[in-house]
Tab-separated table of C-alpha atoms and ligand atoms in Angstrom:
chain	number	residue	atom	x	y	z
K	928	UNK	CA	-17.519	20.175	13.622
K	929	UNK	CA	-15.976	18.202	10.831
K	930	UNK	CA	-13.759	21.094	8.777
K	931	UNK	CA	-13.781	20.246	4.945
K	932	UNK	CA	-10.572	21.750	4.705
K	933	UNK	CA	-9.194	19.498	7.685
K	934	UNK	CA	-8.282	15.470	8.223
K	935	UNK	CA	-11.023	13.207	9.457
K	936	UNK	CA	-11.853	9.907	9.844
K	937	UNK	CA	-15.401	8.694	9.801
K	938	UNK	CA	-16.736	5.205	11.314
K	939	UNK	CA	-19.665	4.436	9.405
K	940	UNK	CA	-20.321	1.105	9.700
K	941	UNK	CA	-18.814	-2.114	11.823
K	942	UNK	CA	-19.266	-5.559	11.577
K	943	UNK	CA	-17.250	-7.616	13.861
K	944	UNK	CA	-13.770	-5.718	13.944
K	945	UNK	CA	-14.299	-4.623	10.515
K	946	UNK	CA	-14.850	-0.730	9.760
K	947	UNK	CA	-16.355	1.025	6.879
K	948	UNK	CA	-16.169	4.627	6.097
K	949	UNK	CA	-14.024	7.581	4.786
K	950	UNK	CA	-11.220	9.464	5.295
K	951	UNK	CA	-11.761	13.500	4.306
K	952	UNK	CA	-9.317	15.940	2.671
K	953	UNK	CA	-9.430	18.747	1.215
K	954	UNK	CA	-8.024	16.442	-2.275
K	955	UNK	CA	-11.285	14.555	-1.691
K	956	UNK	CA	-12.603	11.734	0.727
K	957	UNK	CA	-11.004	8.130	0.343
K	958	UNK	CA	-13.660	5.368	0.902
K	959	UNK	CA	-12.435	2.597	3.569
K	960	UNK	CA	-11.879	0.408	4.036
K	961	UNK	CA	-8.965	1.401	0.701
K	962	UNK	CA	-6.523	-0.212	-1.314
K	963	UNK	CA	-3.841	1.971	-2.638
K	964	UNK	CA	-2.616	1.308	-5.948
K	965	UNK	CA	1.388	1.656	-5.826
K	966	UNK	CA	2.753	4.849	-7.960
K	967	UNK	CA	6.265	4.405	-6.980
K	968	UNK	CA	8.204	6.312	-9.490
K	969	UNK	CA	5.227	9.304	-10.486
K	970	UNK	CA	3.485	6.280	-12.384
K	971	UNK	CA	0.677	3.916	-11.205
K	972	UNK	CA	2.797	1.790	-13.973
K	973	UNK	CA	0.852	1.030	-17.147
K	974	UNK	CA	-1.813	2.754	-16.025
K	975	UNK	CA	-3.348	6.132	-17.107
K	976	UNK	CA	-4.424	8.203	-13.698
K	977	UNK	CA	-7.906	8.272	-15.762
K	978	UNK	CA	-7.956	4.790	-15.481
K	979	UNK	CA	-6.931	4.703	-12.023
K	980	UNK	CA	-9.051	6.608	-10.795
K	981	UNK	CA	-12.543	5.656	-12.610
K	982	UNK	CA	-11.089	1.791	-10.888
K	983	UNK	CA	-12.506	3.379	-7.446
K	984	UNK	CA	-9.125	4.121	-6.297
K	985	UNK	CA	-9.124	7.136	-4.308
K	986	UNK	CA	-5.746	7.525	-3.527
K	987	UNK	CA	-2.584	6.372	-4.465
K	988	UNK	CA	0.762	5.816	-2.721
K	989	UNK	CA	4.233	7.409	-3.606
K	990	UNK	CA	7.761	6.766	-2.947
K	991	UNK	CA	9.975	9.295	-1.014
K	992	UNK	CA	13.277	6.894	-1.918
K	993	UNK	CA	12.347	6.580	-5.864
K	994	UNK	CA	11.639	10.445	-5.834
K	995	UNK	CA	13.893	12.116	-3.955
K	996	UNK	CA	16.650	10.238	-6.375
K	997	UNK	CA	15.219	10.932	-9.841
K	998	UNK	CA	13.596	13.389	-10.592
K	999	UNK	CA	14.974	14.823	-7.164
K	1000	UNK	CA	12.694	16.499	-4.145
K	1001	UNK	CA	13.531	20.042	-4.723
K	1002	UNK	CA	13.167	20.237	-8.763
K	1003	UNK	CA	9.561	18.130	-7.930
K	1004	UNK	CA	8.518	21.274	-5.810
K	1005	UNK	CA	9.712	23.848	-8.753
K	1006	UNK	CA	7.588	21.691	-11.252
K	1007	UNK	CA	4.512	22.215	-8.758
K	1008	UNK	CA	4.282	19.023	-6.719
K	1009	UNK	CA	3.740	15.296	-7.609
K	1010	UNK	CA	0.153	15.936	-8.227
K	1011	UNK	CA	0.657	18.322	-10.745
K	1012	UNK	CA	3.733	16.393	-12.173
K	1013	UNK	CA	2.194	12.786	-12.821
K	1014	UNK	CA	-1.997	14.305	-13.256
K	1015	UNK	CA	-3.579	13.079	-10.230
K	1016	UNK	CA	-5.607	15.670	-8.269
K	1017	UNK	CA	-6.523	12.831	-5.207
K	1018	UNK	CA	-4.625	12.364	-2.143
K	1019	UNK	CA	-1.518	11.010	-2.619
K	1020	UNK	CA	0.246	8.899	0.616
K	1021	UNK	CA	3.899	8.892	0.453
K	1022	UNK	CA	6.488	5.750	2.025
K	1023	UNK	CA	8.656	7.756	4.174
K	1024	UNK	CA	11.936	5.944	2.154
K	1025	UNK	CA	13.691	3.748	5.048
K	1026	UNK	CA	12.009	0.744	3.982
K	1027	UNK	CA	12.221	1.048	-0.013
K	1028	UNK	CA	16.585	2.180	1.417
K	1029	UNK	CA	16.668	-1.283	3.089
K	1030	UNK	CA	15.341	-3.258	0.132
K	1031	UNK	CA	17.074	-1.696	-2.891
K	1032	UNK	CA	19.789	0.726	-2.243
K	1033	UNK	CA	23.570	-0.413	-2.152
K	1034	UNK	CA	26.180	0.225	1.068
K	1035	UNK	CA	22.873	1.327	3.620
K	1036	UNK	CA	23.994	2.103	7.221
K	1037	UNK	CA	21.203	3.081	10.241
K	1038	UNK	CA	22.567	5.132	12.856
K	1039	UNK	CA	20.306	7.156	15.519
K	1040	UNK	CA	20.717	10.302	13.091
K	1041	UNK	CA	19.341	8.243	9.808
K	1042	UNK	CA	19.971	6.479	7.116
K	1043	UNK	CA	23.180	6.390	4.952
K	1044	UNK	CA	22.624	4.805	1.234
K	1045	UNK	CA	23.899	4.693	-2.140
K	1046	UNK	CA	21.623	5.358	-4.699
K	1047	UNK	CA	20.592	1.997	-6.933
K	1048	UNK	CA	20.708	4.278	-9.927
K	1049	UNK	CA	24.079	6.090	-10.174
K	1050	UNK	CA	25.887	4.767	-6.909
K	1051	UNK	CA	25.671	8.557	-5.430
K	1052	UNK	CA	25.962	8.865	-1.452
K	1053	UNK	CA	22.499	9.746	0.576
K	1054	UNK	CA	21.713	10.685	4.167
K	1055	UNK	CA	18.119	10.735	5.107
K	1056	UNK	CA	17.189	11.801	8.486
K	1057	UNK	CA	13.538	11.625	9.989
K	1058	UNK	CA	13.409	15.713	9.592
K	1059	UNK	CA	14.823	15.137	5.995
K	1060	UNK	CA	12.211	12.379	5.277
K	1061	UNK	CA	8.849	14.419	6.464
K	1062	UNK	CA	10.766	17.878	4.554
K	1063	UNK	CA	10.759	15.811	1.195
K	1064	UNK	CA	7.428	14.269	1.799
K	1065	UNK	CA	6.276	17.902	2.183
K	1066	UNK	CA	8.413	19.095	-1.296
K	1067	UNK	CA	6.781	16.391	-3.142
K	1068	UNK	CA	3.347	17.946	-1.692
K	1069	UNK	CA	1.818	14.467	-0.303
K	1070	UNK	CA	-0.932	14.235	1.571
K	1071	UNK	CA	-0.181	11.462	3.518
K	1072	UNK	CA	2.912	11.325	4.963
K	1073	UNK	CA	4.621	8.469	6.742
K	1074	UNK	CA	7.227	8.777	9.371
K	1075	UNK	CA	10.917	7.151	9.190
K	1076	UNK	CA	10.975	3.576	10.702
K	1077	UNK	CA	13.019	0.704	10.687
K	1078	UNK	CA	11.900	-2.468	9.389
K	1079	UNK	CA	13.005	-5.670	10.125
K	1080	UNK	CA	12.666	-8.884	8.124
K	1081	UNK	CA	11.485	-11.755	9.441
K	1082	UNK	CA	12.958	-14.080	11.036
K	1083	UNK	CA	14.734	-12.098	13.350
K	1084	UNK	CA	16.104	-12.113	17.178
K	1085	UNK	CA	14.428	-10.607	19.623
K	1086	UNK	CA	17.379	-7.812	20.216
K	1087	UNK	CA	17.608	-6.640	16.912
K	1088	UNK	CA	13.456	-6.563	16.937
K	1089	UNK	CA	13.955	-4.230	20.003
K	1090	UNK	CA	16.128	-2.713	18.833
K	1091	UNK	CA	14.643	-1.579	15.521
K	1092	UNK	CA	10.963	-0.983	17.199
K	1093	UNK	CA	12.577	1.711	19.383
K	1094	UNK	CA	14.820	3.334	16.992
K	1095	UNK	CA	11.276	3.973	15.017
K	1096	UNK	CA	9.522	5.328	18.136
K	1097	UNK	CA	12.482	8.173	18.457
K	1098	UNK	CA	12.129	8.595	14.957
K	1099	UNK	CA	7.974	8.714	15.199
K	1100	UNK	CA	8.856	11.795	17.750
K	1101	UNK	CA	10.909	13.851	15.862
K	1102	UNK	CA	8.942	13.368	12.648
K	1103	UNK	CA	6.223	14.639	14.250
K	1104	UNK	CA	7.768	17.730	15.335
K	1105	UNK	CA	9.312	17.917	11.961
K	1106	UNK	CA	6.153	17.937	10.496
K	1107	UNK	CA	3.872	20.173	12.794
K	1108	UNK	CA	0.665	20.908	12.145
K	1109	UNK	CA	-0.260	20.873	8.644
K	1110	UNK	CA	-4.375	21.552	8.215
K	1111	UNK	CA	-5.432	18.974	5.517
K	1112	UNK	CA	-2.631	16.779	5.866
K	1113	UNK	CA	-1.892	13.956	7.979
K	1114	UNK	CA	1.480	12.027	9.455
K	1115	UNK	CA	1.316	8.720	10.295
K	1116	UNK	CA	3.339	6.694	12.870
K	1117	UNK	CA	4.049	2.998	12.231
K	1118	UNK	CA	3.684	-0.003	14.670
K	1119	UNK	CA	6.727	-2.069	14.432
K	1120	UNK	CA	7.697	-5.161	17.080
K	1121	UNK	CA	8.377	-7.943	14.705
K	1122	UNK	CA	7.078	-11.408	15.280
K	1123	UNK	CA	7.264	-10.382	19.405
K	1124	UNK	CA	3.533	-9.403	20.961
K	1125	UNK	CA	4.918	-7.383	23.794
K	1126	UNK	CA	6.787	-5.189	21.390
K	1127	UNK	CA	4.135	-4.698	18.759
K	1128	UNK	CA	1.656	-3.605	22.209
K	1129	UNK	CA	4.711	-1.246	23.279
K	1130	UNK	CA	5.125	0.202	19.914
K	1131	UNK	CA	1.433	0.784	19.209
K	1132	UNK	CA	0.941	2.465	22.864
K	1133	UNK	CA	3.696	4.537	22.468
K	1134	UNK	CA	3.207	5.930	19.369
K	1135	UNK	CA	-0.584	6.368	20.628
K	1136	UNK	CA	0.634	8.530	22.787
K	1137	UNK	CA	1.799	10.845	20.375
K	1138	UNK	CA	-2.047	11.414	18.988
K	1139	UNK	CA	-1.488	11.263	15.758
K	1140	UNK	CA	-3.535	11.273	12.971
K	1141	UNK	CA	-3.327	7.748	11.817
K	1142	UNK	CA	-1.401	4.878	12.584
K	1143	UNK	CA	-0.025	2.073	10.298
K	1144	UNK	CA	1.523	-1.684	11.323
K	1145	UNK	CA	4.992	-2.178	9.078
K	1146	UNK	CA	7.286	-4.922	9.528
K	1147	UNK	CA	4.704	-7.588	8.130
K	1148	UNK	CA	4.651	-9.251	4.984
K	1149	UNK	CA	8.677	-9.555	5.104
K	1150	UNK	CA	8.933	-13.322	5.622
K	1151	UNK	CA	6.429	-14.800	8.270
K	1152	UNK	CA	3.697	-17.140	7.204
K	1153	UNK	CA	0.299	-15.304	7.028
K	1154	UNK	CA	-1.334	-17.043	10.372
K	1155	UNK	CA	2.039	-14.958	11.814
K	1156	UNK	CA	0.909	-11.669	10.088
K	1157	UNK	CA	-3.240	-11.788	10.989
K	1158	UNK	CA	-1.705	-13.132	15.134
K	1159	UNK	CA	0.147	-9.525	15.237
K	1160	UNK	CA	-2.983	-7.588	13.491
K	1161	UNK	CA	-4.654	-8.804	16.289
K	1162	UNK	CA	-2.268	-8.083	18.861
K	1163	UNK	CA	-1.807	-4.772	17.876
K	1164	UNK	CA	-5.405	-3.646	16.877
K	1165	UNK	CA	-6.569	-2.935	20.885
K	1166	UNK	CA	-4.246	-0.752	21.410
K	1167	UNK	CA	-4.967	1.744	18.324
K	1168	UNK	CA	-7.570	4.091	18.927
K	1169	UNK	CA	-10.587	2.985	16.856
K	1170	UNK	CA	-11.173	7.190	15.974
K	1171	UNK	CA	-8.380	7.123	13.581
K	1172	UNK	CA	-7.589	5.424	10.119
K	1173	UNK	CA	-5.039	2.064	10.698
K	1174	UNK	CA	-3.067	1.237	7.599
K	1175	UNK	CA	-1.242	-2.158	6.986
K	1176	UNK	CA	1.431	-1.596	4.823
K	1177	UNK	CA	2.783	-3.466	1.717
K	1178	UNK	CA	0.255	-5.675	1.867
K	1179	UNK	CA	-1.045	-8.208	0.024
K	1180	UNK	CA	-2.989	-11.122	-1.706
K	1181	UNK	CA	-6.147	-10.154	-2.065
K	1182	UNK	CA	-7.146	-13.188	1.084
K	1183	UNK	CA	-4.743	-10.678	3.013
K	1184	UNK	CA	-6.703	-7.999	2.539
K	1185	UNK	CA	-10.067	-10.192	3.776
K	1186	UNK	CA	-8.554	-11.287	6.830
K	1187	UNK	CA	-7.035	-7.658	7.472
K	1188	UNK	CA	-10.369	-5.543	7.087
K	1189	UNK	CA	-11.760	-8.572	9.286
K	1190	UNK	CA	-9.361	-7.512	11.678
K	1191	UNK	CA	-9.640	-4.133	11.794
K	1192	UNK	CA	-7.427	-2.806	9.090
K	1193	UNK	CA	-8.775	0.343	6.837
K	1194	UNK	CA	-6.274	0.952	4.153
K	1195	UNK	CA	-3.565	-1.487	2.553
K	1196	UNK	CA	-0.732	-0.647	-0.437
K	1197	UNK	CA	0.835	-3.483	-2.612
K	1198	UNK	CA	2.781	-3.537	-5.648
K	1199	UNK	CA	1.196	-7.291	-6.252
K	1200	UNK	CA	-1.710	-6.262	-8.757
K	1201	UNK	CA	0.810	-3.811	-10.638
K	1202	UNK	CA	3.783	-6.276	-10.384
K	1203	UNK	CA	1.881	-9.658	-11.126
K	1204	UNK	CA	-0.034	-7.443	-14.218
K	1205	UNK	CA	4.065	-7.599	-15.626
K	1206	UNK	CA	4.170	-10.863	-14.860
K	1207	UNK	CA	1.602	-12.722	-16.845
K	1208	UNK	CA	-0.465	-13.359	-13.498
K	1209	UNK	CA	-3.950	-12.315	-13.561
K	1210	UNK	CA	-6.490	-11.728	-10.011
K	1211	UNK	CA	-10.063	-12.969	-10.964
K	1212	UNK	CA	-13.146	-14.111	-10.119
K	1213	UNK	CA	-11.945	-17.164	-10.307
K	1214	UNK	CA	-8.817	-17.380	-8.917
K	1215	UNK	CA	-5.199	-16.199	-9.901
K	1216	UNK	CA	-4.632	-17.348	-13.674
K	1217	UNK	CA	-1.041	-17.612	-15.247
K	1218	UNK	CA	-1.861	-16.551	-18.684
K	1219	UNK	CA	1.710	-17.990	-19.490
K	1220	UNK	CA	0.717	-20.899	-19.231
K	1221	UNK	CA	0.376	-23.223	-22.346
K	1222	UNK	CA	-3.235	-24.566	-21.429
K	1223	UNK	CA	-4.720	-20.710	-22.064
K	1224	UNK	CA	-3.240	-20.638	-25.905
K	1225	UNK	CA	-6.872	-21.756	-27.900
K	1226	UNK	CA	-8.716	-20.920	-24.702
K	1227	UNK	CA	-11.865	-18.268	-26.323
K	1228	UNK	CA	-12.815	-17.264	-22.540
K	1229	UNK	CA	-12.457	-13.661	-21.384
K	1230	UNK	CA	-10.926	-13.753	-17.800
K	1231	UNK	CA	-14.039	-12.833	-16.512
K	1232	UNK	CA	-17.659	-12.167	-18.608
K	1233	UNK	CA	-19.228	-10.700	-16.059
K	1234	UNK	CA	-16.778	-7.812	-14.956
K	1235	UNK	CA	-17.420	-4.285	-16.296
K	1236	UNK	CA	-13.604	-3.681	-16.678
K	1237	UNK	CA	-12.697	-4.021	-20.621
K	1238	UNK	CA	-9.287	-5.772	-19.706
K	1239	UNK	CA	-11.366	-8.779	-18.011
K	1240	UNK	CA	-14.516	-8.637	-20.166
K	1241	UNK	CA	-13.269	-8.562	-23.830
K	1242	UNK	CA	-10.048	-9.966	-24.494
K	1243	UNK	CA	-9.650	-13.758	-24.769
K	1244	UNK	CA	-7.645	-15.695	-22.805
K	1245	UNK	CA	-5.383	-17.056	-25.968
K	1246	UNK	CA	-4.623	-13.441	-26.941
K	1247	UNK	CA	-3.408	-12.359	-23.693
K	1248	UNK	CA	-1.616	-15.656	-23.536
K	1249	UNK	CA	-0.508	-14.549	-26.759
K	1250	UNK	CA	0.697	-10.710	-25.602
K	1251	UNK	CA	2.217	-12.409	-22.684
K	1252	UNK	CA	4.548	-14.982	-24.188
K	1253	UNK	CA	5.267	-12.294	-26.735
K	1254	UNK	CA	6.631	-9.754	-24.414
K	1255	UNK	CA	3.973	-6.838	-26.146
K	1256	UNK	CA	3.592	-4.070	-23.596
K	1257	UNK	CA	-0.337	-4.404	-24.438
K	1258	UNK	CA	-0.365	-7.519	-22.386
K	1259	UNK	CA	0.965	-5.538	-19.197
K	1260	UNK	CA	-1.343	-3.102	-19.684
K	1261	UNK	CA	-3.925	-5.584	-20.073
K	1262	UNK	CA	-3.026	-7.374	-16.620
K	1263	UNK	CA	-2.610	-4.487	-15.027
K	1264	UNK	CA	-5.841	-2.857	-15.386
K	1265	UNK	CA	-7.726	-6.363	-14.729
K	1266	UNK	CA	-5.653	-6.901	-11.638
K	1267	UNK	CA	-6.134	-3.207	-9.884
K	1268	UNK	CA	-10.263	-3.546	-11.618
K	1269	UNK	CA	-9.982	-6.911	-9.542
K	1270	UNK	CA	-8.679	-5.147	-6.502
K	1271	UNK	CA	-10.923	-2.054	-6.085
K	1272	UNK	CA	-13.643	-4.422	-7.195
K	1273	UNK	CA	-12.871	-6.312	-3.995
K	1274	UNK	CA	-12.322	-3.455	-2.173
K	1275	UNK	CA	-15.873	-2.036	-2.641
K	1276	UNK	CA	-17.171	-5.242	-2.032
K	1277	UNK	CA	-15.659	-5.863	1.209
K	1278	UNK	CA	-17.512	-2.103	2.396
K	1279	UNK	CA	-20.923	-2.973	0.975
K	1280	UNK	CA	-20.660	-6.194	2.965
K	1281	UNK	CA	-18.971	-4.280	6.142
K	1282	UNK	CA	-22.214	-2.168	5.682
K	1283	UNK	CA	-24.441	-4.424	5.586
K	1284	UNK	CA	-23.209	-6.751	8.321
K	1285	UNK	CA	-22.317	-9.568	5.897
K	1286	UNK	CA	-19.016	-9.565	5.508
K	1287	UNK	CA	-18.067	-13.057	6.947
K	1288	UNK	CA	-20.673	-14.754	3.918
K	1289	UNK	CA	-19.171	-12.388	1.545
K	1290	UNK	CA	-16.001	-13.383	2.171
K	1291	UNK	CA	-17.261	-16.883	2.102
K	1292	UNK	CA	-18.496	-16.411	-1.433
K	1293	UNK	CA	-15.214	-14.529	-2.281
K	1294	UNK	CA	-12.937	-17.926	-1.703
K	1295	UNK	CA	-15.712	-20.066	-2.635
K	1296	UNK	CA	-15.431	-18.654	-6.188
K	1297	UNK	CA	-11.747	-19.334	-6.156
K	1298	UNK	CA	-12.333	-22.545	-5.116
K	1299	UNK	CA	-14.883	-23.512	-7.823
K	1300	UNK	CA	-11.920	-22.135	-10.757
K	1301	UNK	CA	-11.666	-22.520	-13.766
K	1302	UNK	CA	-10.918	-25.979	-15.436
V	2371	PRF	N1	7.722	0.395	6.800
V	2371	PRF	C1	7.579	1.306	5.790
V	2371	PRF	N2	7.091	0.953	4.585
V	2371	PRF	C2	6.742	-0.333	4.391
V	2371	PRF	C3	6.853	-1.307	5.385
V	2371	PRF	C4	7.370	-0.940	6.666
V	2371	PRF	O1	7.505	-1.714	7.609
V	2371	PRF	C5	6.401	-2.512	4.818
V	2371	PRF	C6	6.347	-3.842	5.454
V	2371	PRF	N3	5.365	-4.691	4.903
V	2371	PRF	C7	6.020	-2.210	3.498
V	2371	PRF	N4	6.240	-0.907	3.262
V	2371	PRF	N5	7.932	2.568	6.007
């Protein structure tokens, strides 16, 4: 029935919309519903993979634009694969690049072949097609591999919305034929449409159509107020088979991620526990904390006693105030390991609850505890 050395999706558990269960791989099984720590550049950044992984994280996303520039798709393949390369033996899901083009290179042009870009490191010219997209995705030996869409921010007009959405579903196609059949590995399409309903239900059927093995919604969390986001989750979600895995991508607080699972979603990537863990910004218990903040400086408190991760448990507030305000690397590591302890935390929180049919009071509890902060 279910090969070991193929790509399922199990269902087991639902309460409401929600879904809990696992993905299986022959890299190991990934517990959803899943948060995906962001390894952009080969680097889950200030993070071990040790530490990554004994978080609960059970995979962790990649970057086909960041790669494919430095160190380069082809010399990744003769070093043995990004698994190999940065020491983590999970599944690994890869960004297929046109998104990551759109947001940081230079001089980027979409035409039906690709994209055109200059590289934000050295200036140097790219083309990336759909086929040259699912090929590098394949060099850098991911698991999880996304197809080449274009995403739109928000707010848009209709035509360019259109426009976009159908440009992806040509793209979906010849990814998919690009990438074949792969045993073990998986290609996903992605639901595009904008801030538009019919579009996002004409983008989801279509791409339906092509039976693949999992389907993610782009093209949200780029500019529309959350009520916006959770309106086109729900739009969408009826027309995705409820057999396969549904990913929401590049997203998001960690009440996004509560209102997503509630609506269906299984699996989620953000840099915002990495990138706020730079910042000074710590996710708690209690609420987000801004250890830059003057009023932490004499403040004894650990973020949170009663965590079992050593960032949140045993450093005082005033001494990561401290690290923060004094620029010391320690204090990004610090952050970061609380934030993505934090996340998973959440994460296998959210799946107990989905298991045991409480998920509404837990996340009741969840914001409560916000709520109730710190003084
Ligand atoms: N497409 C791809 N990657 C993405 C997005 C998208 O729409 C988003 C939007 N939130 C984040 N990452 N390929």
């Amino acid at each position: 029935m279910t090969d070991p050395l193929d790509f399922s999706f199990t269902v087991a558990a639902t309460d409401g919309q929600a879904r809990t269960g696992h993905i299986s791989m022959p890299r190991g099984n990934i517990r959803t519903p899943a948060f995906m720590p962001v390894g952009t550049a080969a680097t889950v950044k200030a993070m071990y993979p040790e530490q990554v992984r004994d978080l609960g994280a059970d995979v962790v996303l990649g970057n086909t634009y960041h790669l494919m520039l430095r160190p380069g798709a082809e010399r990744m393949a003769r070093l043995g694969g990004l698994h190999r390369f940065m020491r983590w033996d999970g599944p690994i899901l890869t960004d297929s690049g046109g998104f990551q083009v759109m947001s940081l290179s230079a001089l980027r042009k979409i035409d039906e072949e690709g994209v055109t870009f200059r590289s934000h490191i050295d200036g140097t010219a790219h083309r990336m097609s759909p086929e040259r997209s699912i090929e590098i995705q394949g060099l850098l030996g991911s698991d999880i591999q996304m197809q080449l869409d274009e995403c739109v921010r928000l707010p848009a007009e209709r035509a360019e919305i259109e426009k976009a959405m159908h440009l992806s579903l040509r793209w979906a196609e010849r990814c998919r034929v690009a990438f074949g059949e792969q045993p073990g590995k998986a290609m996903f399409g992605i639901v595009q449409g904008g801030d538009v309903p019919e579009l996002r239900v004409e983008s989801a059927r279509a791409l339906t159509g092509l039976d693949l093995k999992g389907y993610a919604i782009g093209g949200l969390a780029v500019g529309e107020p959350q009520a916006v986001m959770l309106a086109m989750i729900e739009t969408v979600e009826p027309h995705l088979p409820a057999t396969k895995p549904r990913y929401l991508m590049g997203v998001g607080t960690p009440d996004d991620l509560m209102q997503s699972v509630m609506r269906g979603i299984d699996m989620f990537d953000c840099v915002m526990p990495t990138r706020a863990g730079r910042h000074g910004l710590a996710y708690t218990r209690h609420g987000r904390i801004n250890l830059r903040n003057a009023r932490h400086a004499e403040d004894t408190r650990p973020l949170d006693e009663a965590s079992d991760c050593p960032a949140a448990r045993d450093y005082s507030r005033a001494y990561l105030h401290h690290l923060v305000r004094s620029d010391e690397i320690l204090g990004m590591m610090l952050l970061t390991w609380n934030n993505l302890a934090y996340y998973q935390a959440l994460m296998a929180g959210m799946r107990a609850a989905i298991a045991a049919g409480r998920l509404a009071d837990f996340v009741a509890e969840t914001k409560d505890g916000w709520a109730r902060a710190e003084a």
